[in-house]
mmCIF file with all atom_site columns, C-alpha atoms in Angstrom:
data_model
loop_
_atom_site.group_PDB
_atom_site.id
_atom_site.type_symbol
_atom_site.label_atom_id
_atom_site.label_alt_id
_atom_site.label_comp_id
_atom_site.label_asym_id
_atom_site.label_entity_id
_atom_site.label_seq_id
_atom_site.pdbx_PDB_ins_code
_atom_site.Cartn_x
_atom_site.Cartn_y
_atom_site.Cartn_z
_atom_site.occupancy
_atom_site.B_iso_or_equiv
_atom_site.pdbx_formal_charge
_atom_site.auth_seq_id
_atom_site.auth_comp_id
_atom_site.auth_asym_id
_atom_site.auth_atom_id
_atom_site.pdbx_PDB_model_num
ATOM 1   C CA . MET O 1 1   ? -17.231 5.993   -1.072  1.00 0.00 ? 750 MET O CA 1
ATOM 2   C CA . LYS O 1 2   ? -14.370 5.105   1.316   1.00 0.00 ? 751 LYS O CA 1
ATOM 3   C CA . THR O 1 3   ? -11.105 4.193   0.186   1.00 0.00 ? 752 THR O CA 1
ATOM 4   C CA . VAL O 1 4   ? -8.987  1.287   1.405   1.00 0.00 ? 753 VAL O CA 1
ATOM 5   C CA . CYS O 1 5   ? -5.328  0.846   0.769   1.00 0.00 ? 754 CYS O CA 1
ATOM 6   C CA . PHE O 1 6   ? -3.312  -2.339  1.037   1.00 0.00 ? 755 PHE O CA 1
ATOM 7   C CA . PHE O 1 7   ? 0.279   -1.618  1.828   1.00 0.00 ? 756 PHE O CA 1
ATOM 8   C CA . ILE O 1 8   ? 2.569   -4.577  0.596   1.00 0.00 ? 757 ILE O CA 1
ATOM 9   C CA . ALA O 1 9   ? 6.316   -4.835  -0.098  1.00 0.00 ? 758 ALA O CA 1
ATOM 10  C CA . ASP O 1 10  ? 5.854   -5.784  -3.915  1.00 0.00 ? 759 ASP O CA 1
ATOM 11  C CA . ILE O 1 11  ? 2.557   -6.827  -5.526  1.00 0.00 ? 760 ILE O CA 1
ATOM 12  C CA . SER O 1 12  ? 4.448   -8.351  -8.499  1.00 0.00 ? 761 SER O CA 1
ATOM 13  C CA . ARG O 1 13  ? 5.754   -11.180 -6.430  1.00 0.00 ? 762 ARG O CA 1
ATOM 14  C CA . THR O 1 14  ? 4.202   -14.604 -6.876  1.00 0.00 ? 763 THR O CA 1
ATOM 15  C CA . GLY O 1 15  ? 3.672   -15.806 -3.212  1.00 0.00 ? 764 GLY O CA 1
ATOM 16  C CA . GLY O 1 16  ? 0.855   -16.538 -1.058  1.00 0.00 ? 765 GLY O CA 1
ATOM 17  C CA . THR O 1 17  ? 0.712   -12.974 0.620   1.00 0.00 ? 766 THR O CA 1
ATOM 18  C CA . GLU O 1 18  ? 0.396   -11.558 -2.799  1.00 0.00 ? 767 GLU O CA 1
ATOM 19  C CA . ARG O 1 19  ? -2.349  -13.820 -3.769  1.00 0.00 ? 768 ARG O CA 1
ATOM 20  C CA . LEU O 1 20  ? -4.314  -13.307 -0.667  1.00 0.00 ? 769 LEU O CA 1
ATOM 21  C CA . SER O 1 21  ? -4.021  -9.504  -0.778  1.00 0.00 ? 770 SER O CA 1
ATOM 22  C CA . SER O 1 22  ? -5.362  -9.507  -4.427  1.00 0.00 ? 771 SER O CA 1
ATOM 23  C CA . ALA O 1 23  ? -8.164  -11.708 -3.576  1.00 0.00 ? 772 ALA O CA 1
ATOM 24  C CA . LEU O 1 24  ? -9.053  -9.667  -0.606  1.00 0.00 ? 773 LEU O CA 1
ATOM 25  C CA . ALA O 1 25  ? -8.703  -6.392  -2.487  1.00 0.00 ? 774 ALA O CA 1
ATOM 26  C CA . GLU O 1 26  ? -11.099 -7.760  -5.213  1.00 0.00 ? 775 GLU O CA 1
ATOM 27  C CA . LYS O 1 27  ? -13.726 -8.596  -2.595  1.00 0.00 ? 776 LYS O CA 1
ATOM 28  C CA . PHE O 1 28  ? -13.261 -5.217  -0.771  1.00 0.00 ? 777 PHE O CA 1
ATOM 29  C CA . SER O 1 29  ? -13.760 -3.470  -4.042  1.00 0.00 ? 778 SER O CA 1
ATOM 30  C CA . GLU O 1 30  ? -17.469 -4.548  -3.884  1.00 0.00 ? 779 GLU O CA 1
ATOM 31  C CA . LYS O 1 31  ? -18.036 -1.851  -1.333  1.00 0.00 ? 780 LYS O CA 1
ATOM 32  C CA . TYR O 1 32  ? -14.923 0.464   -1.303  1.00 0.00 ? 781 TYR O CA 1
ATOM 33  C CA . ARG O 1 33  ? -12.473 2.111   -3.581  1.00 0.00 ? 782 ARG O CA 1
ATOM 34  C CA . VAL O 1 34  ? -9.508  -0.114  -3.404  1.00 0.00 ? 783 VAL O CA 1
ATOM 35  C CA . ILE O 1 35  ? -5.692  0.630   -3.964  1.00 0.00 ? 784 ILE O CA 1
ATOM 36  C CA . ILE O 1 36  ? -2.843  -1.828  -3.626  1.00 0.00 ? 785 ILE O CA 1
ATOM 37  C CA . LEU O 1 37  ? 0.387   0.218   -2.851  1.00 0.00 ? 786 LEU O CA 1
ATOM 38  C CA . SER O 1 38  ? 3.827   -1.531  -3.200  1.00 0.00 ? 787 SER O CA 1
ATOM 39  C CA . LEU O 1 39  ? 6.663   -0.116  -1.396  1.00 0.00 ? 788 LEU O CA 1
ATOM 40  C CA . SER O 1 40  ? 8.798   -0.994  -4.476  1.00 0.00 ? 789 SER O CA 1
ATOM 41  C CA . GLY O 1 41  ? 8.156   -2.892  -7.744  1.00 0.00 ? 790 GLY O CA 1
ATOM 42  C CA . ASN O 1 42  ? 6.605   -2.324  -11.228 1.00 0.00 ? 791 ASN O CA 1
ATOM 43  C CA . ASN O 1 43  ? 2.990   -2.279  -10.287 1.00 0.00 ? 792 ASN O CA 1
ATOM 44  C CA . ILE O 1 44  ? 2.238   -5.241  -12.439 1.00 0.00 ? 793 ILE O CA 1
ATOM 45  C CA . PRO O 1 45  ? 0.409   -7.592  -10.095 1.00 0.00 ? 794 PRO O CA 1
ATOM 46  C CA . ALA O 1 46  ? 1.154   -11.290 -10.349 1.00 0.00 ? 795 ALA O CA 1
ATOM 47  C CA . PHE O 1 47  ? -2.529  -12.080 -9.405  1.00 0.00 ? 796 PHE O CA 1
ATOM 48  C CA . PRO O 1 48  ? -4.641  -9.097  -11.020 1.00 0.00 ? 797 PRO O CA 1
ATOM 49  C CA . ALA O 1 49  ? -7.840  -8.200  -9.149  1.00 0.00 ? 798 ALA O CA 1
ATOM 50  C CA . LYS O 1 50  ? -10.689 -6.471  -10.905 1.00 0.00 ? 799 LYS O CA 1
ATOM 51  C CA . ASN O 1 51  ? -11.501 -2.725  -9.817  1.00 0.00 ? 800 ASN O CA 1
ATOM 52  C CA . VAL O 1 52  ? -8.317  -2.390  -7.946  1.00 0.00 ? 801 VAL O CA 1
ATOM 53  C CA . LYS O 1 53  ? -5.742  0.275   -8.727  1.00 0.00 ? 802 LYS O CA 1
ATOM 54  C CA . TYR O 1 54  ? -2.032  -0.409  -8.366  1.00 0.00 ? 803 TYR O CA 1
ATOM 55  C CA . TYR O 1 55  ? 0.760   1.983   -7.320  1.00 0.00 ? 804 TYR O CA 1
ATOM 56  C CA . SER O 1 56  ? 4.337   1.866   -6.071  1.00 0.00 ? 805 SER O CA 1
ATOM 57  C CA . LEU O 1 57  ? 6.375   4.220   -3.981  1.00 0.00 ? 806 LEU O CA 1
ATOM 58  C CA . PHE O 1 58  ? 9.672   3.067   -5.637  1.00 0.00 ? 807 PHE O CA 1
ATOM 59  C CA . LYS O 1 59  ? 10.343  1.442   -9.073  1.00 0.00 ? 808 LYS O CA 1
ATOM 60  C CA . LYS O 1 60  ? 13.616  -0.348  -7.730  1.00 0.00 ? 809 LYS O CA 1
ATOM 61  C CA . LYS O 1 61  ? 14.237  -2.122  -4.599  1.00 0.00 ? 810 LYS O CA 1
ATOM 62  C CA . HIS O 1 62  ? 16.437  -0.224  -2.284  1.00 0.00 ? 811 HIS O CA 1
ATOM 63  C CA . ARG O 1 63  ? 18.074  -0.542  1.214   1.00 0.00 ? 812 ARG O CA 1
ATOM 64  C CA . PHE O 1 64  ? 14.869  1.166   2.839   1.00 0.00 ? 813 PHE O CA 1
ATOM 65  C CA . LYS O 1 65  ? 16.484  1.398   6.287   1.00 0.00 ? 814 LYS O CA 1
ATOM 66  C CA . LEU O 1 66  ? 18.864  4.199   4.875   1.00 0.00 ? 815 LEU O CA 1
ATOM 67  C CA . LEU O 1 67  ? 15.781  5.866   3.106   1.00 0.00 ? 816 LEU O CA 1
ATOM 68  C CA . ILE O 1 68  ? 13.289  6.091   5.954   1.00 0.00 ? 817 ILE O CA 1
ATOM 69  C CA . PRO O 1 69  ? 12.730  9.976   5.619   1.00 0.00 ? 818 PRO O CA 1
ATOM 70  C CA . VAL O 1 70  ? 12.222  9.496   1.871   1.00 0.00 ? 819 VAL O CA 1
ATOM 71  C CA . VAL O 1 71  ? 9.812   6.635   2.194   1.00 0.00 ? 820 VAL O CA 1
ATOM 72  C CA . LEU O 1 72  ? 7.897   8.405   5.000   1.00 0.00 ? 821 LEU O CA 1
ATOM 73  C CA . ALA O 1 73  ? 7.638   11.476  2.869   1.00 0.00 ? 822 ALA O CA 1
ATOM 74  C CA . ARG O 1 74  ? 6.334   9.630   -0.261  1.00 0.00 ? 823 ARG O CA 1
ATOM 75  C CA . LEU O 1 75  ? 3.955   7.599   1.793   1.00 0.00 ? 824 LEU O CA 1
ATOM 76  C CA . PHE O 1 76  ? 2.459   10.685  3.625   1.00 0.00 ? 825 PHE O CA 1
ATOM 77  C CA . SER O 1 77  ? 2.110   12.400  0.286   1.00 0.00 ? 826 SER O CA 1
ATOM 78  C CA . PHE O 1 78  ? 0.413   9.329   -1.316  1.00 0.00 ? 827 PHE O CA 1
ATOM 79  C CA . LEU O 1 79  ? -1.984  8.773   1.676   1.00 0.00 ? 828 LEU O CA 1
ATOM 80  C CA . LYS O 1 80  ? -3.068  12.452  1.512   1.00 0.00 ? 829 LYS O CA 1
ATOM 81  C CA . LYS O 1 81  ? -3.370  12.700  -2.092  1.00 0.00 ? 830 LYS O CA 1
ATOM 82  C CA . ASN O 1 82  ? -5.400  9.702   -2.487  1.00 0.00 ? 831 ASN O CA 1
ATOM 83  C CA . LYS O 1 83  ? -7.675  10.439  0.587   1.00 0.00 ? 832 LYS O CA 1
ATOM 84  C CA . ILE O 1 84  ? -6.968  7.010   2.165   1.00 0.00 ? 833 ILE O CA 1
ATOM 85  C CA . ASP O 1 85  ? -9.636  6.186   4.774   1.00 0.00 ? 834 ASP O CA 1
ATOM 86  C CA . ILE O 1 86  ? -8.291  2.736   5.907   1.00 0.00 ? 835 ILE O CA 1
ATOM 87  C CA . LEU O 1 87  ? -4.749  1.429   5.690   1.00 0.00 ? 836 LEU O CA 1
ATOM 88  C CA . ILE O 1 88  ? -3.947  -2.130  5.793   1.00 0.00 ? 837 ILE O CA 1
ATOM 89  C CA . ASP O 1 89  ? -0.429  -3.342  6.265   1.00 0.00 ? 838 ASP O CA 1
ATOM 90  C CA . VAL O 1 90  ? -0.018  -6.622  4.544   1.00 0.00 ? 839 VAL O CA 1
ATOM 91  C CA . GLU O 1 91  ? 3.265   -7.323  6.062   1.00 0.00 ? 840 GLU O CA 1
ATOM 92  C CA . ILE O 1 92  ? 4.065   -6.311  9.685   1.00 0.00 ? 841 ILE O CA 1
ATOM 93  C CA . LEU O 1 93  ? 7.504   -4.939  9.096   1.00 0.00 ? 842 LEU O CA 1
ATOM 94  C CA . LEU O 1 94  ? 5.642   -2.276  6.929   1.00 0.00 ? 843 LEU O CA 1
ATOM 95  C CA . ALA O 1 95  ? 3.903   -0.798  9.949   1.00 0.00 ? 844 ALA O CA 1
ATOM 96  C CA . PHE O 1 96  ? 7.364   0.601   10.799  1.00 0.00 ? 845 PHE O CA 1
ATOM 97  C CA . TYR O 1 97  ? 6.658   3.141   7.999   1.00 0.00 ? 846 TYR O CA 1
ATOM 98  C CA . THR O 1 98  ? 2.877   3.615   8.120   1.00 0.00 ? 847 THR O CA 1
ATOM 99  C CA . VAL O 1 99  ? 2.339   4.218   12.038  1.00 0.00 ? 848 VAL O CA 1
ATOM 100 C CA . LEU O 1 100 ? 3.217   7.890   11.991  1.00 0.00 ? 849 LEU O CA 1
ATOM 101 C CA . PRO O 1 101 ? 1.554   8.986   8.686   1.00 0.00 ? 850 PRO O CA 1
ATOM 102 C CA . ALA O 1 102 ? -1.680  7.188   9.505   1.00 0.00 ? 851 ALA O CA 1
ATOM 103 C CA . LYS O 1 103 ? -1.859  8.849   12.998  1.00 0.00 ? 852 LYS O CA 1
ATOM 104 C CA . PHE O 1 104 ? -1.052  12.147  11.720  1.00 0.00 ? 853 PHE O CA 1
ATOM 105 C CA . LEU O 1 105 ? -3.626  11.946  8.667   1.00 0.00 ? 854 LEU O CA 1
ATOM 106 C CA . LYS O 1 106 ? -6.083  10.171  11.100  1.00 0.00 ? 855 LYS O CA 1
ATOM 107 C CA . ILE O 1 107 ? -6.455  7.117   8.925   1.00 0.00 ? 856 ILE O CA 1
ATOM 108 C CA . LYS O 1 108 ? -7.833  3.815   10.438  1.00 0.00 ? 857 LYS O CA 1
ATOM 109 C CA . HIS O 1 109 ? -4.892  1.524   10.574  1.00 0.00 ? 858 HIS O CA 1
#
């Protein structure tokens, strides 16, 4: 079974992006193994989805511009360890972090 990973800033927020991501993840979970990965946050989704696993790269919010190498290293490790086949950036700015690891690991992005 293929694994789909939604990459979002913080799934614990209560906005429309988080609600839609959870709804899509739950629908995708009918055919795929689904993970929602937050850049930061506590992994407790505001809108929980069934059959979806939640992870976070950082527990606290940081100035991630200053931590680019650390973010890239953690993201690369996570993607490789969890054998992600498809990576979806929920917010466009997150593509800044995901392009290189996805290309290197040959993940559909």
